[in-house]
PDB file of C-alpha atoms in Angstrom:
ATOM      1  CA  MET A 722      29.797  26.705  23.256  1.00 43.00           C
ATOM      2  CA  SER A 723      30.867  23.674  20.495  1.00 45.00           C
ATOM      3  CA  HIS A 724      31.507  25.181  17.462  1.00 48.00           C
ATOM      4  CA  ALA A 725      29.899  23.438  14.326  1.00 48.00           C
ATOM      5  CA  PRO A 726      31.950  20.800  12.565  1.00 47.00           C
ATOM      6  CA  ALA A 727      33.028  21.604   9.068  1.00 51.00           C
ATOM      7  CA  ILE A 728      30.698  19.854   6.184  1.00 52.00           C
ATOM      8  CA  SER A 729      31.719  20.947   2.394  1.00 50.00           C
ATOM      9  CA  VAL A 730      28.895  19.927  -0.125  1.00 49.00           C
ATOM     10  CA  PRO A 731      29.826  20.161  -3.708  1.00 47.00           C
ATOM     11  CA  VAL A 732      28.940  24.392  -4.969  1.00 37.00           C
ATOM     12  CA  ASP A 733      27.065  21.830  -8.150  1.00 52.00           C
ATOM     13  CA  THR A 734      24.736  21.106  -5.817  1.00 74.00           C
ATOM     14  CA  PRO A 735      22.653  24.214  -3.717  1.00 84.00           C
ATOM     15  CA  LEU A 736      20.656  22.661  -0.918  1.00 92.00           C
ATOM     16  CA  ARG A 737      17.536  24.252  -1.063  1.00 95.00           C
ATOM     17  CA  ALA A 738      15.466  21.824   1.239  1.00 97.00           C
ATOM     18  CA  ALA A 739      15.781  19.244   4.104  1.00 97.00           C
ATOM     19  CA  ILE A 740      14.040  16.116   5.129  1.00 98.00           C
ATOM     20  CA  VAL A 741      14.568  14.893   8.606  1.00 98.00           C
ATOM     21  CA  ASP A 742      13.756  11.452  10.019  1.00 98.00           C
ATOM     22  CA  LEU A 743      12.003  11.414  13.114  1.00 98.00           C
ATOM     23  CA  ASP A 744      12.451   7.547  15.894  1.00 97.00           C
ATOM     24  CA  GLY A 745      16.614   8.085  17.006  1.00 97.00           C
ATOM     25  CA  THR A 746      17.050  11.659  14.746  1.00 98.00           C
ATOM     26  CA  LEU A 747      14.799  13.981  16.345  1.00 98.00           C
ATOM     27  CA  VAL A 748      12.954  11.992  19.782  1.00 98.00           C
ATOM     28  CA  ASP A 749      14.147   8.981  21.901  1.00 98.00           C
ATOM     29  CA  THR A 750      11.344   7.120  21.303  1.00 97.00           C
ATOM     30  CA  LEU A 751      12.695   3.915  22.396  1.00 97.00           C
ATOM     31  CA  GLY A 752      11.163   4.537  26.049  1.00 97.00           C
ATOM     32  CA  ASP A 753       7.823   5.007  24.357  1.00 98.00           C
ATOM     33  CA  PHE A 754       8.328   1.314  22.102  1.00 97.00           C
ATOM     34  CA  VAL A 755       9.307  -0.401  25.165  1.00 98.00           C
ATOM     35  CA  VAL A 756       6.054   0.713  27.565  1.00 98.00           C
ATOM     36  CA  VAL A 757       3.108  -0.077  24.366  1.00 98.00           C
ATOM     37  CA  LEU A 758       4.984  -2.868  23.039  1.00 98.00           C
ATOM     38  CA  GLN A 759       4.664  -4.947  26.468  1.00 98.00           C
ATOM     39  CA  HIS A 760       1.141  -3.659  27.386  1.00 98.00           C
ATOM     40  CA  THR A 761       0.143  -4.978  23.791  1.00 98.00           C
ATOM     41  CA  LEU A 762       2.190  -8.490  24.716  1.00 98.00           C
ATOM     42  CA  ALA A 763       0.495  -8.669  27.717  1.00 98.00           C
ATOM     43  CA  ASP A 764      -3.149  -7.870  25.814  1.00 98.00           C
ATOM     44  CA  MET A 765      -1.714 -11.304  23.041  1.00 97.00           C
ATOM     45  CA  GLY A 766      -1.499 -13.370  26.496  1.00 97.00           C
ATOM     46  CA  CYS A 767       1.876 -12.947  27.330  1.00 98.00           C
ATOM     47  CA  ASN A 768       3.492 -14.856  30.495  1.00 98.00           C
ATOM     48  CA  PRO A 769       6.396 -11.734  31.833  1.00 98.00           C
ATOM     49  CA  ILE A 770       9.653 -13.847  31.142  1.00 98.00           C
ATOM     50  CA  GLU A 771       7.606 -13.419  27.344  1.00 98.00           C
ATOM     51  CA  ILE A 772       7.239 -10.017  28.145  1.00 98.00           C
ATOM     52  CA  ALA A 773      10.150  -8.956  29.421  1.00 98.00           C
ATOM     53  CA  ARG A 774      12.295 -10.486  26.421  1.00 98.00           C
ATOM     54  CA  VAL A 775      10.806  -6.923  24.781  1.00 98.00           C
ATOM     55  CA  ASP A 776      13.595  -4.641  26.510  1.00 97.00           C
ATOM     56  CA  ARG A 777      15.012  -2.123  24.911  1.00 95.00           C
ATOM     57  CA  GLY A 778      18.115  -3.678  23.902  1.00 95.00           C
ATOM     58  CA  PHE A 779      16.755  -5.215  21.703  1.00 96.00           C
ATOM     59  CA  VAL A 780      14.018  -2.977  20.650  1.00 96.00           C
ATOM     60  CA  SER A 781      16.908  -0.778  20.201  1.00 93.00           C
ATOM     61  CA  MET A 782      18.440  -2.869  17.517  1.00 93.00           C
ATOM     62  CA  THR A 783      15.388  -3.871  15.970  1.00 94.00           C
ATOM     63  CA  VAL A 784      12.916  -0.327  15.389  1.00 92.00           C
ATOM     64  CA  GLY A 785      13.224   1.996  11.779  1.00 88.00           C
ATOM     65  CA  LYS A 786      11.673  -0.644   9.697  1.00 90.00           C
ATOM     66  CA  GLY A 787       8.237   0.235  10.796  1.00 89.00           C
ATOM     67  CA  THR A 788       5.540  -0.293  12.803  1.00 94.00           C
ATOM     68  CA  GLU A 789       4.197  -4.360  11.254  1.00 95.00           C
ATOM     69  CA  ASP A 790       7.743  -5.548  10.777  1.00 95.00           C
ATOM     70  CA  LEU A 791       8.352  -4.265  14.546  1.00 96.00           C
ATOM     71  CA  LEU A 792       5.288  -5.971  16.099  1.00 98.00           C
ATOM     72  CA  ARG A 793       6.600  -9.393  13.778  1.00 98.00           C
ATOM     73  CA  ARG A 794       9.414  -9.035  15.197  1.00 97.00           C
ATOM     74  CA  SER A 795       8.741  -8.643  18.803  1.00 98.00           C
ATOM     75  CA  LEU A 796       6.279 -10.812  18.565  1.00 98.00           C
ATOM     76  CA  ALA A 797       8.772 -13.857  17.358  1.00 98.00           C
ATOM     77  CA  HIS A 798      11.301 -12.912  19.851  1.00 98.00           C
ATOM     78  CA  ALA A 799       9.355 -13.164  23.136  1.00 98.00           C
ATOM     79  CA  TRP A 800       7.510 -16.025  21.782  1.00 98.00           C
ATOM     80  CA  GLY A 801      11.060 -17.613  21.240  1.00 97.00           C
ATOM     81  CA  LEU A 802      10.255 -18.387  16.915  1.00 98.00           C
ATOM     82  CA  PRO A 803      11.891 -17.274  14.262  1.00 97.00           C
ATOM     83  CA  ASP A 804      10.887 -14.301  12.975  1.00 95.00           C
ATOM     84  CA  ASP A 805       9.489 -15.472   9.675  1.00 94.00           C
ATOM     85  CA  ALA A 806       7.508 -18.384  11.878  1.00 97.00           C
ATOM     86  CA  THR A 807       3.676 -18.847  10.102  1.00 98.00           C
ATOM     87  CA  GLU A 808       2.532 -18.054  14.478  1.00 97.00           C
ATOM     88  CA  VAL A 809       4.204 -15.085  14.094  1.00 98.00           C
ATOM     89  CA  ARG A 810       2.881 -13.574  10.793  1.00 97.00           C
ATOM     90  CA  GLU A 811      -1.009 -14.375  11.433  1.00 98.00           C
ATOM     91  CA  ALA A 812      -0.714 -12.365  15.137  1.00 98.00           C
ATOM     92  CA  VAL A 813       0.617  -9.468  13.397  1.00 98.00           C
ATOM     93  CA  PRO A 814      -3.212  -8.121  13.061  1.00 98.00           C
ATOM     94  CA  GLU A 815      -4.482  -9.133  16.449  1.00 98.00           C
ATOM     95  CA  ALA A 816      -1.341  -7.588  18.011  1.00 98.00           C
ATOM     96  CA  TRP A 817      -1.738  -3.934  15.555  1.00 97.00           C
ATOM     97  CA  ARG A 818      -5.060  -4.462  16.692  1.00 98.00           C
ATOM     98  CA  HIS A 819      -3.995  -4.186  20.643  1.00 98.00           C
ATOM     99  CA  TYR A 820      -0.718  -2.192  20.083  1.00 98.00           C
ATOM    100  CA  GLU A 821      -2.717   1.500  17.872  1.00 97.00           C
ATOM    101  CA  PRO A 822      -4.709   2.660  21.105  1.00 98.00           C
ATOM    102  CA  HIS A 823      -2.448   1.626  23.507  1.00 98.00           C
ATOM    103  CA  TYR A 824       0.577   3.672  21.924  1.00 97.00           C
ATOM    104  CA  LEU A 825      -2.200   7.160  21.038  1.00 97.00           C
ATOM    105  CA  ARG A 826      -1.736   7.199  24.654  1.00 97.00           C
ATOM    106  CA  LEU A 827       0.878   6.650  25.414  1.00 98.00           C
ATOM    107  CA  ASN A 828       2.553   7.911  22.654  1.00 98.00           C
ATOM    108  CA  GLY A 829       5.278  11.376  23.586  1.00 98.00           C
ATOM    109  CA  GLN A 830       4.837   9.569  27.511  1.00 98.00           C
ATOM    110  CA  HIS A 831       8.072   8.272  28.084  1.00 98.00           C
ATOM    111  CA  SER A 832       9.992   9.482  25.140  1.00 98.00           C
ATOM    112  CA  GLU A 833      12.463  12.625  25.393  1.00 98.00           C
ATOM    113  CA  VAL A 834      13.885  15.047  21.757  1.00 98.00           C
ATOM    114  CA  PHE A 835      17.392  14.535  21.923  1.00 98.00           C
ATOM    115  CA  PRO A 836      19.615  17.020  23.062  1.00 98.00           C
ATOM    116  CA  GLY A 837      20.063  20.417  19.910  1.00 97.00           C
ATOM    117  CA  VAL A 838      17.320  19.458  18.694  1.00 98.00           C
ATOM    118  CA  ALA A 839      14.216  21.806  19.023  1.00 98.00           C
ATOM    119  CA  GLU A 840      17.691  24.373  18.718  1.00 96.00           C
ATOM    120  CA  GLY A 841      18.879  22.763  15.568  1.00 96.00           C
ATOM    121  CA  LEU A 842      15.069  22.829  14.384  1.00 97.00           C
ATOM    122  CA  ALA A 843      14.899  26.337  15.165  1.00 96.00           C
ATOM    123  CA  GLN A 844      18.159  26.540  13.218  1.00 95.00           C
ATOM    124  CA  LEU A 845      16.950  25.523   9.998  1.00 94.00           C
ATOM    125  CA  SER A 846      13.787  27.126  10.270  1.00 94.00           C
ATOM    126  CA  ALA A 847      15.376  30.467   9.961  1.00 95.00           C
ATOM    127  CA  LEU A 848      16.620  29.743   7.354  1.00 94.00           C
ATOM    128  CA  GLY A 849      13.589  29.677   5.528  1.00 94.00           C
ATOM    129  CA  LEU A 850      14.116  25.949   3.815  1.00 91.00           C
ATOM    130  CA  PRO A 851      11.088  24.242   2.839  1.00 96.00           C
ATOM    131  CA  LEU A 852      11.337  21.108   5.478  1.00 98.00           C
ATOM    132  CA  ALA A 853       9.435  17.286   5.787  1.00 98.00           C
ATOM    133  CA  CYS A 854       9.464  14.368   8.735  1.00 98.00           C
ATOM    134  CA  LEU A 855       9.670  11.477   6.527  1.00 98.00           C
ATOM    135  CA  THR A 856       9.546   8.265   9.334  1.00 97.00           C
ATOM    136  CA  ASN A 857       8.710   5.304   9.055  1.00 96.00           C
ATOM    137  CA  LYS A 858       6.272   5.679  11.912  1.00 96.00           C
ATOM    138  CA  PRO A 859       2.395   5.475  10.935  1.00 95.00           C
ATOM    139  CA  THR A 860       1.370   9.047  10.054  1.00 97.00           C
ATOM    140  CA  ALA A 861      -0.996   9.769  13.053  1.00 97.00           C
ATOM    141  CA  PHE A 862       1.302   8.633  15.467  1.00 97.00           C
ATOM    142  CA  ALA A 863       4.528  10.788  13.964  1.00 98.00           C
ATOM    143  CA  GLU A 864       2.274  14.117  13.995  1.00 98.00           C
ATOM    144  CA  GLN A 865       0.802  13.524  17.206  1.00 98.00           C
ATOM    145  CA  LEU A 866       4.155  12.504  19.064  1.00 98.00           C
ATOM    146  CA  LEU A 867       5.617  16.511  17.067  1.00 98.00           C
ATOM    147  CA  ALA A 868       2.516  18.079  19.066  1.00 98.00           C
ATOM    148  CA  ARG A 869       2.898  16.816  21.770  1.00 98.00           C
ATOM    149  CA  LYS A 870       7.342  17.571  21.811  1.00 98.00           C
ATOM    150  CA  GLY A 871       6.248  21.046  20.413  1.00 98.00           C
ATOM    151  CA  LEU A 872       8.210  20.223  17.202  1.00 98.00           C
ATOM    152  CA  ARG A 873       5.187  20.167  14.471  1.00 98.00           C
ATOM    153  CA  GLY A 874       6.225  23.865  13.223  1.00 98.00           C
ATOM    154  CA  HIS A 875       8.519  23.531  11.951  1.00 98.00           C
ATOM    155  CA  PHE A 876       7.493  20.829   9.288  1.00 98.00           C
ATOM    156  CA  ALA A 877       5.407  21.976   6.646  1.00 98.00           C
ATOM    157  CA  HIS A 878       4.607  17.848   5.875  1.00 98.00           C
ATOM    158  CA  VAL A 879       5.109  15.060   7.418  1.00 98.00           C
ATOM    159  CA  PHE A 880       4.667  11.528   5.884  1.00 98.00           C
ATOM    160  CA  GLY A 881       4.622   8.343   7.967  1.00 98.00           C
ATOM    161  CA  GLY A 882       5.292   4.739   6.426  1.00 96.00           C
ATOM    162  CA  ASP A 883       1.355   4.156   5.598  1.00 97.00           C
ATOM    163  CA  ALA A 884       1.872   7.730   3.135  1.00 98.00           C
ATOM    164  CA  PHE A 885       3.521   5.547   0.554  1.00 98.00           C
ATOM    165  CA  ALA A 886       3.170   2.766  -0.981  1.00 97.00           C
ATOM    166  CA  ARG A 887       6.594   1.425   0.352  1.00 97.00           C
ATOM    167  CA  LYS A 888       8.398   2.476   3.432  1.00 96.00           C
ATOM    168  CA  LYS A 889      12.375   4.048   3.674  1.00 96.00           C
ATOM    169  CA  PRO A 890      14.690   2.113   3.114  1.00 96.00           C
ATOM    170  CA  ASP A 891      13.057   2.133   0.115  1.00 97.00           C
ATOM    171  CA  PRO A 892      13.737   5.197  -1.727  1.00 98.00           C
ATOM    172  CA  LEU A 893       9.949   6.338  -2.834  1.00 98.00           C
ATOM    173  CA  PRO A 894       9.043   7.981   0.355  1.00 98.00           C
ATOM    174  CA  LEU A 895      12.118  10.056  -0.143  1.00 98.00           C
ATOM    175  CA  ILE A 896      11.257  10.781  -4.130  1.00 98.00           C
ATOM    176  CA  LYS A 897       7.674  11.955  -3.175  1.00 98.00           C
ATOM    177  CA  THR A 898       8.479  14.115   0.085  1.00 98.00           C
ATOM    178  CA  CYS A 899      10.435  15.187  -2.545  1.00 98.00           C
ATOM    179  CA  GLU A 900       8.420  16.255  -4.975  1.00 98.00           C
ATOM    180  CA  ALA A 901       5.761  17.600  -1.529  1.00 98.00           C
ATOM    181  CA  LEU A 902       8.408  19.679  -1.344  1.00 98.00           C
ATOM    182  CA  GLY A 903       9.671  21.073  -4.545  1.00 98.00           C
ATOM    183  CA  GLN A 904      12.910  20.398  -4.742  1.00 97.00           C
ATOM    184  CA  PRO A 905      14.655  17.372  -6.629  1.00 96.00           C
ATOM    185  CA  PRO A 906      16.723  15.339  -3.985  1.00 97.00           C
ATOM    186  CA  SER A 907      19.571  16.077  -5.433  1.00 95.00           C
ATOM    187  CA  GLN A 908      19.018  19.060  -3.681  1.00 95.00           C
ATOM    188  CA  THR A 909      17.009  18.206  -0.876  1.00 97.00           C
ATOM    189  CA  LEU A 910      19.207  16.840   2.318  1.00 96.00           C
ATOM    190  CA  MET A 911      18.517  13.830   4.276  1.00 97.00           C
ATOM    191  CA  VAL A 912      18.738  13.915   8.428  1.00 98.00           C
ATOM    192  CA  GLY A 913      19.255  10.307   9.793  1.00 98.00           C
ATOM    193  CA  ASP A 914      19.950   8.345  12.351  1.00 97.00           C
ATOM    194  CA  SER A 915      20.231   4.713  10.310  1.00 96.00           C
ATOM    195  CA  SER A 916      21.466   2.767   7.277  1.00 95.00           C
ATOM    196  CA  ASN A 917      17.911   2.573   6.352  1.00 95.00           C
ATOM    197  CA  ASP A 918      18.326   6.703   5.946  1.00 97.00           C
ATOM    198  CA  ALA A 919      21.394   6.417   3.847  1.00 97.00           C
ATOM    199  CA  GLN A 920      20.443   3.423   2.327  1.00 97.00           C
ATOM    200  CA  ALA A 921      16.547   5.682   1.236  1.00 98.00           C
ATOM    201  CA  ALA A 922      18.797   9.003   0.384  1.00 97.00           C
ATOM    202  CA  ARG A 923      21.246   7.413  -1.735  1.00 97.00           C
ATOM    203  CA  ALA A 924      19.064   5.052  -3.642  1.00 98.00           C
ATOM    204  CA  ALA A 925      16.576   7.884  -4.062  1.00 98.00           C
ATOM    205  CA  GLY A 926      20.162  10.643  -5.430  1.00 96.00           C
ATOM    206  CA  CYS A 927      19.721  12.655  -1.693  1.00 96.00           C
ATOM    207  CA  PRO A 928      23.086  14.080   0.126  1.00 95.00           C
ATOM    208  CA  VAL A 929      22.317  11.912   3.711  1.00 95.00           C
ATOM    209  CA  LEU A 930      23.541  13.536   7.405  1.00 96.00           C
ATOM    210  CA  LEU A 931      23.376  11.481  10.032  1.00 96.00           C
ATOM    211  CA  VAL A 932      23.883  11.937  13.784  1.00 97.00           C
ATOM    212  CA  SER A 933      25.149   9.980  15.980  1.00 96.00           C
ATOM    213  CA  TYR A 934      23.263   8.517  19.022  1.00 96.00           C
ATOM    214  CA  GLY A 935      19.897   7.209  17.469  1.00 94.00           C
ATOM    215  CA  TYR A 936      19.458   3.882  15.851  1.00 94.00           C
ATOM    216  CA  ASN A 937      21.350   1.888  13.683  1.00 91.00           C
ATOM    217  CA  HIS A 938      20.258  -1.903  14.606  1.00 85.00           C
ATOM    218  CA  GLY A 939      23.276  -2.555  16.522  1.00 86.00           C
ATOM    219  CA  HIS A 940      25.950  -1.252  13.772  1.00 91.00           C
ATOM    220  CA  PRO A 941      28.155   1.596  14.389  1.00 93.00           C
ATOM    221  CA  ILE A 942      26.944   4.540  11.904  1.00 95.00           C
ATOM    222  CA  ALA A 943      30.370   6.311  11.719  1.00 94.00           C
ATOM    223  CA  GLU A 944      30.913   3.005   9.326  1.00 95.00           C
ATOM    224  CA  VAL A 945      27.822   4.385   7.574  1.00 96.00           C
ATOM    225  CA  PRO A 946      28.961   7.328   4.457  1.00 94.00           C
ATOM    226  CA  ALA A 947      27.401  10.306   4.768  1.00 94.00           C
ATOM    227  CA  LEU A 948      28.022  14.037   4.319  1.00 92.00           C
ATOM    228  CA  ALA A 949      28.680  14.625   7.978  1.00 90.00           C
ATOM    229  CA  HIS A 950      27.970  12.512  11.217  1.00 93.00           C
ATOM    230  CA  VAL A 951      27.532  14.687  13.905  1.00 94.00           C
ATOM    231  CA  ASP A 952      26.561  14.594  17.979  1.00 95.00           C
ATOM    232  CA  ARG A 953      24.394  17.144  17.714  1.00 96.00           C
ATOM    233  CA  LEU A 954      21.917  19.042  15.687  1.00 96.00           C
ATOM    234  CA  ASP A 955      22.946  22.645  16.749  1.00 94.00           C
ATOM    235  CA  GLN A 956      26.262  21.847  15.973  1.00 93.00           C
ATOM    236  CA  VAL A 957      25.497  21.567  12.171  1.00 93.00           C
ATOM    237  CA  ASP A 958      26.598  24.913  10.329  1.00 90.00           C
ATOM    238  CA  TRP A 959      22.919  25.076   8.485  1.00 91.00           C
ATOM    239  CA  ALA A 960      23.288  28.346   7.299  1.00 88.00           C
ATOM    240  CA  GLY A 961      27.049  26.860   5.183  1.00 86.00           C
ATOM    241  CA  LEU A 962      24.874  24.109   3.928  1.00 88.00           C
ATOM    242  CA  PHE A 963      22.062  26.159   2.611  1.00 90.00           C
ATOM    243  CA  PRO A 964      23.806  28.986   0.810  1.00 82.00           C
ATOM    244  CA  ARG A 965      21.143  31.849   0.251  1.00 76.00           C
TER     245      ARG A 965
END
C-alpha cells in the first residue's frame, strides 16, 4: 500500500473545506466527450473525415473551459477553420441543440472514475468536511455524472459552468462556492487537474492541490505551482491537511 506524501500547510491557515473539480480530477470523461461530439458533428452534416479529427487526443487538449468553448473549438477543428471564424461562432447554438440530448443520454457510459478517487473522497467525507464539486461542465451534466458514478453523496453542493456569471479560470465560481460552504477561500482547498483550477484558486485566495493524471491542455501539470502534485487522491494525508 502506498504511503501518503507529506503535504505541509502553513499553520496559520488551517483548512476547513474543500472544492473538487470533476473532469480530469474525479472522472476520466474523454470517452464521453469524444462520442457525444462525434454524434453532434454528424448531426451538423460533417463528413467522416471531419468527424474523425475530433478524437481523444484533440479533446484532451481542448476540454476544461466550458461546453460552448469545447463546441466552438471542435467545430473549427473539424472544418479546418480558425477558432474565431464567424461561421464557427454562428454554428455553436445549433451544435448545442444537438449536443445536449446526446450528452444527457450517454453521460457516464464511456467514462471511468480514476483510481483512488472513490477511496480518497470517502477519506475526505469521513473527516466531516463541507465538500463541493465545482466544474465548468453544465450543472445538470455534472449532477447526472456524479450520481451515475456513485460519487454524488460526498458533496453538499455541485456547481457547474452555468451556475455563476463566469467560469474557471475566473475566481468568481470559487469565491461563490466558498460562500456556499461557509468558509473563507484561505481555508478552502481547491483540488483540480489543470492550470485553469490553479489560476482560479490563486486569484480567489484558495490553496490548491493538483492531480498528475488529468487534462492540462497538453502542458505538464508539474510546472503549475501547487501545495502538492499527487498521483492518486487516496494517497493524500487528508487528516494532516484538515486538522480537527
